[in-house]
Coordinates of C-alpha atoms in Angstrom, one line a residue:
M1 CA 5.3 -18.9 30.2
R2 CA 6.2 -18.3 33.9
K3 CA 3.8 -16.2 35.9
G4 CA 6.5 -13.9 37.2
C5 CA 7.4 -13.0 33.6
L6 CA 3.8 -12.2 32.9
L7 CA 3.6 -9.8 35.8
L8 CA 6.8 -8.1 34.7
L9 CA 5.6 -7.7 31.2
F10 CA 2.2 -6.3 32.2
G11 CA 3.9 -3.6 34.2
G12 CA 5.9 -2.3 31.3
L13 CA 3.7 0.4 30.1
A14 CA 2.8 1.7 33.5
S15 CA 6.4 2.0 34.6
G16 CA 7.4 3.8 31.4
Q17 CA 10.5 1.6 31.0
P18 CA 11.1 -1.7 29.2
V19 CA 10.3 -4.5 31.5
G20 CA 11.4 -8.1 31.1
T21 CA 14.7 -9.7 30.5
P22 CA 16.3 -9.5 27.1
V23 CA 15.7 -13.3 26.7
E24 CA 12.0 -13.0 27.6
L25 CA 11.5 -10.1 25.2
G26 CA 13.7 -11.6 22.5
L27 CA 11.7 -14.9 22.6
A28 CA 8.5 -12.8 22.2
G29 CA 9.8 -11.1 19.2
Y30 CA 11.2 -14.3 17.7
A31 CA 7.8 -16.0 18.2
K32 CA 6.0 -13.2 16.4
V33 CA 8.4 -13.1 13.5
L34 CA 8.2 -16.9 13.1
C35 CA 4.4 -16.9 13.4
S36 CA 4.1 -14.3 10.6
A37 CA 6.6 -16.2 8.4
V38 CA 4.5 -19.3 8.7
F39 CA 0.9 -17.9 8.6
V40 CA 1.4 -14.7 6.6
S41 CA 4.2 -15.5 4.2
F42 CA 3.6 -19.3 4.1
R43 CA 7.3 -20.1 4.6
E44 CA 8.6 -23.4 5.9
P45 CA 9.0 -23.1 9.7
S46 CA 12.6 -24.5 9.7
E47 CA 13.8 -22.1 7.0
A48 CA 12.1 -19.1 8.7
F49 CA 13.4 -20.1 12.1
H50 CA 16.9 -20.1 10.8
N51 CA 16.7 -17.0 8.6
S52 CA 14.3 -14.6 10.3
G53 CA 13.7 -13.5 13.9
Y54 CA 16.8 -15.0 15.5
W55 CA 18.4 -11.5 15.6
M56 CA 15.9 -10.4 18.2
M57 CA 17.7 -12.6 20.7
P58 CA 20.9 -11.4 22.5
N59 CA 23.9 -12.6 20.4
D60 CA 25.0 -15.0 23.1
K61 CA 21.5 -16.5 23.5
Q62 CA 20.7 -17.5 20.0
D63 CA 21.5 -21.2 20.5
G64 CA 19.5 -23.8 22.4
I65 CA 16.2 -22.4 21.2
T66 CA 13.3 -24.6 20.2
Y67 CA 10.0 -23.9 18.6
V68 CA 6.5 -25.5 18.1
V69 CA 4.1 -24.5 15.4
D70 CA 0.5 -25.3 16.3
R71 CA -1.3 -25.1 12.9
E72 CA -4.7 -25.8 14.2
A73 CA -4.6 -23.0 16.8
K74 CA -2.4 -20.9 14.6
V75 CA 0.1 -20.3 17.4
V76 CA 3.9 -20.4 17.5
R77 CA 5.8 -21.0 20.7
V78 CA 9.5 -20.4 21.1
T79 CA 11.4 -21.7 24.2
R80 CA 14.8 -21.3 25.8
D81 CA 15.9 -22.3 29.2
G82 CA 12.4 -23.1 30.3
I83 CA 11.0 -19.7 29.2
T84 CA 8.3 -19.8 26.5
R85 CA 6.8 -16.9 24.6
A86 CA 4.0 -17.3 22.0
A87 CA 2.4 -15.4 19.2
K88 CA -1.0 -16.1 17.5
F89 CA -2.3 -15.4 14.1
Y90 CA -5.4 -13.2 14.1
G91 CA -6.5 -13.1 10.4
D92 CA -6.2 -9.8 8.7
Q93 CA -4.3 -8.2 11.7
G94 CA -1.6 -10.9 11.4
C95 CA 0.4 -12.3 14.3
I96 CA 0.4 -10.7 17.7
I97 CA 2.5 -11.6 20.8
Q98 CA 0.4 -13.4 23.4
T99 CA 0.0 -12.2 27.0
E100 CA -2.1 -13.5 29.9
G101 CA -4.7 -10.8 29.1
G102 CA -4.9 -11.8 25.4
I103 CA -5.6 -9.0 23.0
H104 CA -7.5 -5.8 23.8
F105 CA -9.5 -5.2 20.6
T106 CA -11.8 -7.1 18.2
P107 CA -10.1 -8.2 15.0
V108 CA -11.7 -6.9 11.8
A109 CA -11.8 -8.5 8.3
V110 CA -10.1 -6.4 5.7
K111 CA -11.5 -6.9 2.2
T112 CA -10.7 -5.3 -1.1
R113 CA -13.3 -3.8 -3.4
L114 CA -11.2 -4.6 -6.5
P115 CA -11.9 -7.4 -8.9
D116 CA -9.6 -10.3 -9.3
A117 CA -6.1 -9.1 -10.2
A118 CA -6.0 -11.4 -13.2
S119 CA -8.9 -9.4 -14.8
Q120 CA -7.0 -6.1 -14.9
S121 CA -3.8 -4.9 -16.5
W122 CA -0.8 -3.7 -14.6
P123 CA -0.6 -1.6 -12.4
M124 CA -4.3 -2.0 -11.3
G125 CA -4.0 -5.7 -11.8
D126 CA -1.5 -8.4 -12.7
Q127 CA -2.2 -8.8 -16.4
P128 CA 1.0 -7.8 -18.3
A129 CA 0.8 -4.5 -20.1
K130 CA 2.3 -4.1 -23.5
D131 CA 6.0 -3.4 -23.1
T132 CA 6.9 -0.3 -25.1
T133 CA 10.1 0.7 -23.3
D134 CA 13.5 1.2 -25.0
I135 CA 16.2 -0.1 -22.7
D136 CA 19.3 -2.3 -22.8
R137 CA 17.7 -5.7 -22.2
A138 CA 21.0 -7.5 -21.8
R139 CA 22.2 -5.2 -19.1
V140 CA 18.8 -5.3 -17.3
A141 CA 19.0 -9.1 -17.3
K142 CA 22.6 -8.9 -16.0
A143 CA 21.4 -6.6 -13.2
V144 CA 18.8 -9.2 -12.1
D145 CA 21.5 -11.9 -12.2
L146 CA 23.7 -9.8 -10.0
A147 CA 21.0 -9.4 -7.4
F148 CA 20.7 -13.1 -7.1
A149 CA 24.3 -14.0 -7.7
D150 CA 25.3 -14.9 -4.2
P151 CA 22.9 -17.5 -2.6
D152 CA 24.0 -16.3 0.8
G153 CA 22.3 -13.0 0.1
L154 CA 18.9 -14.7 0.4
T155 CA 17.3 -12.4 -2.2
A156 CA 13.6 -13.3 -2.3
A157 CA 12.4 -10.8 -4.8
F158 CA 13.8 -8.3 -7.3
L159 CA 11.5 -6.2 -9.4
V160 CA 12.1 -3.3 -11.8
V161 CA 9.5 -0.8 -13.1
Y162 CA 10.5 1.6 -15.9
K163 CA 8.2 4.3 -17.1
G164 CA 5.3 2.5 -15.3
Q165 CA 6.0 -0.9 -16.8
I166 CA 7.5 -4.0 -15.2
V167 CA 10.7 -4.7 -17.2
A168 CA 12.3 -7.3 -14.8
E169 CA 11.0 -9.6 -12.1
R170 CA 12.4 -12.6 -10.4
Y171 CA 11.8 -14.6 -7.2
M172 CA 13.7 -17.2 -5.2
P173 CA 12.2 -20.7 -5.3
G174 CA 9.2 -20.9 -3.0
I175 CA 8.4 -17.2 -3.4
T176 CA 5.9 -15.8 -5.9
K177 CA 4.5 -12.4 -6.9
D178 CA 1.7 -13.1 -4.3
T179 CA 4.0 -13.8 -1.3
Q180 CA 3.6 -11.3 1.5
L181 CA 7.2 -10.8 2.6
E182 CA 8.5 -9.2 5.7
S183 CA 8.9 -5.5 4.9
W184 CA 10.1 -4.1 8.3
S185 CA 10.8 -0.3 8.3
M186 CA 9.5 0.2 4.8
G187 CA 6.3 0.5 6.8
K188 CA 7.5 3.8 8.1
S189 CA 7.2 5.1 4.5
L190 CA 3.8 3.6 4.3
T191 CA 2.9 5.6 7.5
A192 CA 4.0 8.7 5.7
T193 CA 1.8 7.8 2.8
L194 CA -1.3 7.2 4.9
F195 CA -0.7 10.4 6.8
A196 CA -0.4 12.3 3.5
L197 CA -4.0 11.4 2.8
L198 CA -5.1 13.3 5.9
V199 CA -2.8 16.2 5.0
K200 CA -4.5 16.4 1.6
D201 CA -7.9 16.4 3.4
G202 CA -6.8 19.4 5.5
V203 CA -7.0 17.4 8.7
Y204 CA -3.3 18.1 9.6
R205 CA -0.6 20.6 8.5
L206 CA 3.0 19.8 8.7
E207 CA 4.1 23.0 10.4
D208 CA 1.5 22.7 13.2
P209 CA 2.4 21.7 16.7
A210 CA 1.8 18.0 17.2
P211 CA -1.7 17.8 18.8
V212 CA -0.8 15.4 21.6
P213 CA -2.8 16.6 24.7
E214 CA -0.3 15.5 27.3
W215 CA 2.5 17.4 25.5
H216 CA 0.7 20.7 25.9
A217 CA 0.4 20.7 29.7
P218 CA 1.9 23.9 31.2
G219 CA 5.6 23.9 31.1
D220 CA 6.0 20.7 29.0
P221 CA 8.8 21.3 26.5
R222 CA 7.3 18.7 24.1
A223 CA 4.7 21.4 23.2
A224 CA 7.4 22.7 20.8
I225 CA 7.3 19.5 18.7
R226 CA 5.8 20.0 15.3
I227 CA 4.3 17.4 13.1
V228 CA 7.1 18.0 10.6
D229 CA 9.6 17.2 13.3
L230 CA 8.0 13.8 13.8
M231 CA 8.0 13.2 10.0
H232 CA 11.7 14.1 9.9
M233 CA 12.5 11.9 12.9
S234 CA 13.8 15.0 14.7
S235 CA 11.3 15.4 17.5
G236 CA 14.0 15.1 20.2
L237 CA 12.1 12.5 22.2
R238 CA 14.2 10.3 24.3
F239 CA 13.9 6.8 22.8
I240 CA 16.9 4.6 23.3
A241 CA 18.0 2.8 20.2
T242 CA 21.1 0.7 19.7
Q243 CA 22.0 2.6 16.5
D244 CA 22.3 5.9 18.5
P245 CA 25.9 7.2 18.5
D246 CA 25.9 7.4 22.3
Y247 CA 24.2 4.1 23.0
K248 CA 25.7 1.9 25.7
P249 CA 24.5 -1.5 26.9
S250 CA 24.3 0.0 30.4
M251 CA 21.3 2.0 29.2
G252 CA 19.3 -1.2 29.3
Y253 CA 16.9 -2.8 26.8
A254 CA 16.4 -0.4 23.9
D255 CA 13.0 1.3 23.5
H256 CA 13.5 0.8 19.7
W257 CA 13.1 -3.0 20.2
Y258 CA 10.7 -2.9 23.0
V259 CA 7.8 -1.7 20.8
Y260 CA 8.2 -5.0 18.9
T261 CA 8.7 -7.3 21.8
G262 CA 7.0 -5.8 24.8
A263 CA 3.4 -6.4 23.8
V264 CA 2.5 -2.9 25.0
D265 CA 0.3 -0.2 23.6
V266 CA 3.0 1.2 21.3
F267 CA 1.2 4.5 20.7
Q268 CA 0.9 5.4 24.4
Y269 CA 4.5 4.1 25.0
S270 CA 5.8 6.5 22.3
L271 CA 3.7 9.5 23.5
S272 CA 5.0 9.0 27.1
R273 CA 8.7 9.6 26.2
P274 CA 10.3 12.7 27.6
L275 CA 12.3 15.2 25.6
Q276 CA 16.1 14.6 25.2
F277 CA 16.9 17.3 22.6
P278 CA 15.2 20.5 21.5
P279 CA 12.9 19.7 18.5
N280 CA 14.5 19.9 15.1
T281 CA 18.1 20.0 16.4
E282 CA 19.1 16.4 16.3
G283 CA 18.1 13.8 13.7
R284 CA 17.8 10.3 15.3
Y285 CA 16.3 7.1 13.8
R286 CA 13.7 6.5 16.5
N287 CA 10.5 4.5 16.3
C288 CA 8.6 6.9 18.6
D289 CA 8.3 9.5 15.8
P290 CA 6.5 7.4 13.2
L291 CA 4.5 5.7 15.9
T292 CA 3.3 9.1 17.0
I293 CA 2.3 9.9 13.4
G294 CA 0.5 6.6 13.5
W295 CA -1.4 7.7 16.6
L296 CA -2.4 10.9 14.8
I297 CA -3.7 8.8 11.9
K298 CA -5.8 6.7 14.3
Q299 CA -7.2 9.8 16.1
A300 CA -8.3 11.4 12.8
V301 CA -9.9 8.3 11.3
T302 CA -11.8 7.3 14.4
K303 CA -13.0 10.9 15.0
R304 CA -14.6 10.8 11.5
G305 CA -16.4 7.6 12.6
E306 CA -14.5 5.4 10.2
E307 CA -13.1 1.9 10.9
Y308 CA -9.4 2.4 11.6
L309 CA -8.3 -1.2 10.8
T310 CA -9.7 -1.0 7.3
F311 CA -8.7 2.6 6.5
P312 CA -5.5 1.7 4.6
Q313 CA -7.3 -0.7 2.3
R314 CA -10.1 1.6 1.3
A315 CA -8.3 4.9 1.4
L316 CA -5.1 3.9 -0.3
F317 CA -4.6 0.3 -1.4
D318 CA -7.8 -0.1 -3.4
R319 CA -7.0 3.1 -5.2
I320 CA -3.6 1.8 -6.5
G321 CA -4.2 -1.8 -7.2
I322 CA -3.1 -3.4 -3.9
R323 CA -5.6 -6.1 -2.9
R324 CA -3.8 -7.3 0.2
Q325 CA -1.1 -5.9 2.4
M326 CA -0.8 -7.3 5.9
L327 CA -0.5 -4.6 8.5
E328 CA 0.0 -6.1 11.9
T329 CA -1.0 -4.5 15.2
D330 CA 0.1 -4.5 18.8
P331 CA -2.3 -6.2 21.3
Y332 CA -4.3 -3.0 21.5
G333 CA -5.1 -2.9 17.8
N334 CA -2.6 -0.2 16.8
F335 CA -0.8 -0.6 13.5
L336 CA 2.9 -1.4 14.3
L337 CA 4.0 0.0 10.9
T338 CA 7.5 0.7 12.1
G339 CA 8.3 -2.9 11.3
Y340 CA 5.4 -5.4 11.5
D341 CA 4.1 -5.2 8.0
Y342 CA 4.1 -7.6 5.1
G343 CA 3.6 -6.9 1.4
T344 CA 4.4 -8.3 -2.0
A345 CA 7.1 -6.9 -4.3
R346 CA 4.4 -5.8 -6.7
N347 CA 2.6 -4.0 -3.8
W348 CA 5.7 -2.0 -3.0
A349 CA 6.4 -1.3 -6.7
R350 CA 2.9 0.3 -6.8
I351 CA 3.7 2.5 -3.8
G352 CA 7.0 3.5 -5.4
M353 CA 5.1 4.3 -8.6
L354 CA 2.7 6.6 -6.7
Y355 CA 5.7 8.6 -5.6
M356 CA 7.4 8.5 -9.0
Q357 CA 4.2 10.1 -10.4
D358 CA 4.2 12.8 -7.7
G359 CA 1.2 11.3 -5.9
I360 CA -0.9 11.1 -9.0
W361 CA -2.5 7.7 -10.0
Q362 CA -4.0 7.3 -13.4
G363 CA -4.9 11.0 -13.6
Q364 CA -6.2 11.3 -10.0
R365 CA -4.2 13.1 -7.3
I366 CA -4.0 10.9 -4.2
L367 CA -1.2 12.6 -2.3
P368 CA -0.9 16.3 -1.7
E369 CA 1.0 18.2 -4.4
G370 CA 4.6 18.4 -3.4
W371 CA 4.5 15.5 -1.0
A372 CA 7.0 13.4 -3.0
K373 CA 9.4 16.4 -2.9
F374 CA 8.9 16.7 0.9
V375 CA 9.6 13.1 1.8
S376 CA 12.7 13.0 -0.6
T377 CA 14.3 16.3 0.7
P378 CA 17.0 15.8 3.4
A379 CA 15.8 16.8 6.8
P380 CA 17.6 19.8 8.2
A381 CA 18.5 18.3 11.6
W382 CA 20.2 15.3 10.3
K383 CA 24.0 15.6 10.1
K384 CA 24.2 13.5 6.9
Q385 CA 22.0 14.2 3.9
N386 CA 20.4 10.7 4.1
Y387 CA 17.0 11.1 5.7
G388 CA 13.9 12.9 4.5
G389 CA 10.3 12.5 5.6
L390 CA 10.0 8.9 6.8
F391 CA 12.0 7.9 3.6
W392 CA 15.7 7.6 3.3
V393 CA 17.6 9.7 0.8
N394 CA 20.6 8.8 -1.3
G395 CA 22.2 12.2 -0.6
D396 CA 25.4 10.6 0.7
G397 CA 25.8 8.3 -2.3
T398 CA 25.5 5.0 -0.4
W399 CA 23.8 3.4 -3.3
N400 CA 25.0 3.2 -6.9
L401 CA 22.3 5.6 -7.9
P402 CA 21.9 9.3 -8.4
K403 CA 21.8 11.3 -5.2
T404 CA 18.3 12.4 -6.0
A405 CA 17.1 8.8 -5.5
Y406 CA 15.2 8.0 -2.3
L407 CA 13.8 4.8 -0.7
A408 CA 11.6 3.0 1.7
N409 CA 14.1 1.1 3.7
G410 CA 13.6 -1.9 5.9
A411 CA 15.8 -4.2 8.1
G412 CA 17.1 -7.3 6.6
G413 CA 17.5 -5.9 3.1
Q414 CA 14.0 -4.6 2.2
K415 CA 14.2 -1.7 -0.2
T416 CA 11.9 0.2 -2.5
F417 CA 13.9 2.8 -4.6
V418 CA 12.3 5.7 -6.3
I419 CA 14.7 7.0 -9.0
P420 CA 13.2 10.1 -10.6
S421 CA 16.2 10.8 -12.9
H422 CA 15.6 7.5 -14.7
D423 CA 11.8 7.0 -14.1
L424 CA 12.7 3.8 -12.3
V425 CA 11.2 2.0 -9.3
V426 CA 13.3 -0.9 -7.9
V427 CA 12.1 -3.3 -5.2
R428 CA 14.4 -5.8 -3.5
M429 CA 13.2 -8.0 -0.7
G430 CA 14.9 -10.8 1.1
H431 CA 15.3 -12.9 4.3
F432 CA 17.1 -11.3 7.2
R433 CA 20.1 -13.5 7.5
G434 CA 21.2 -12.6 4.0
D435 CA 21.2 -8.8 4.7
R436 CA 24.9 -7.9 4.3
T437 CA 25.7 -10.2 1.5
G438 CA 22.4 -9.3 -0.2
M439 CA 23.1 -5.5 0.0
R440 CA 26.5 -5.9 -1.7
A441 CA 24.8 -7.9 -4.5
L442 CA 22.1 -5.3 -4.7
N443 CA 24.4 -2.4 -5.1
K444 CA 26.2 -4.1 -7.9
A445 CA 22.8 -4.8 -9.6
L446 CA 21.8 -1.1 -9.2
G447 CA 25.0 0.1 -10.9
E448 CA 24.3 -2.2 -13.8
L449 CA 20.7 -1.2 -14.0
I450 CA 21.4 2.5 -14.1
A451 CA 23.8 1.9 -17.0
A452 CA 21.0 0.1 -18.8
V453 CA 18.4 2.8 -18.6
P454 CA 18.6 6.3 -20.1
S455 CA 18.1 9.3 -17.9
V456 CA 15.0 11.3 -18.4
D457 CA 14.2 15.0 -18.1
V458 CA 13.3 15.8 -14.5
K459 CA 11.4 18.9 -13.5
P460 CA 13.3 21.1 -11.1

């Protein structure tokens, strides 16, 4: 990589604005995604190069790119027009974009305390449980066929849990129940789940002002931001995103993408954003809000003297049968759960089941009472009834599901649906290039699935 590019990139956090050309930043993101595809998901490099990561490059710069995978060093380098960016695999913290200064934390091994999954029945393990469900098997099978019907959809996994039991499961060739697949913004819903553990412990309360010291300086309008505003993505922080209704290319490189490509301290970058709207008046899909929640998680865990990087495994995953979920970090050791996270379809099904069961797992309350209702209730500042508490809500009927359904939703077609009216959890995962085609196929599959499963009594 050119020295001038490095100097620009190192100045990004200090300047408070994205630094580096779109090509330089795009190559960094491309290298990271390809690195994770190879060393986390164990996909073939040529397939992953074609189907994942390309979209981080400007549309007119997606040709003429080359890549090199160094399996010995576990580094991936991506090059265009003499500019090279690289990402390196760091074990249980996944792949991280490389800079001249390297990484600024010590990687930590993340180990499960659970026995081999083959030794326990679902959902704590992978042994099949006895199927006692009464559903239309033919229609369920048709729903699965529909999900995979168009090869251009690149559906990698489709899994259906009904009344706590797996009733359908299929993977594309080369993918298995153990494949850690790119999950993207489903990680925002995982952030909500980890934060819920601290709410249950009494560390935080939703209605409290967000305890960010720099927001509480005299005269700072950010002092009015509550934790619940961050959970609703309604903080009002200025964080440029291409999906904003008023976005213009003249605004420059989007903050939304910079947290993935800039190799900066994503927590501090998010905390430093100024206010654009009064809190709780404008719902905007902005990474700064869940990243600030992530910062609150780190503050609480480290204050208790616990290891932050192993917190998700011991506090959540081990309790619900998840033995490995790859949560990647920025170069400063902060979880980048707005998008850099990898999990299996079965892992996501377990998380969906936890919400289906109102935060109770095998008789033990893990999430606060009412948390599932909170995350699935439309946020008041959003003009459409389609966003809750770091979960999307089907309030606008986008999906062929009841409007009470809600979902963890990630780019490239990653979905975990929680459908209380039918006691269903549905997970669909796929490769990014197949997104639009795959979503059309998925919606057809969901319509068929709902017809196959009877509704259940739901408590008001």
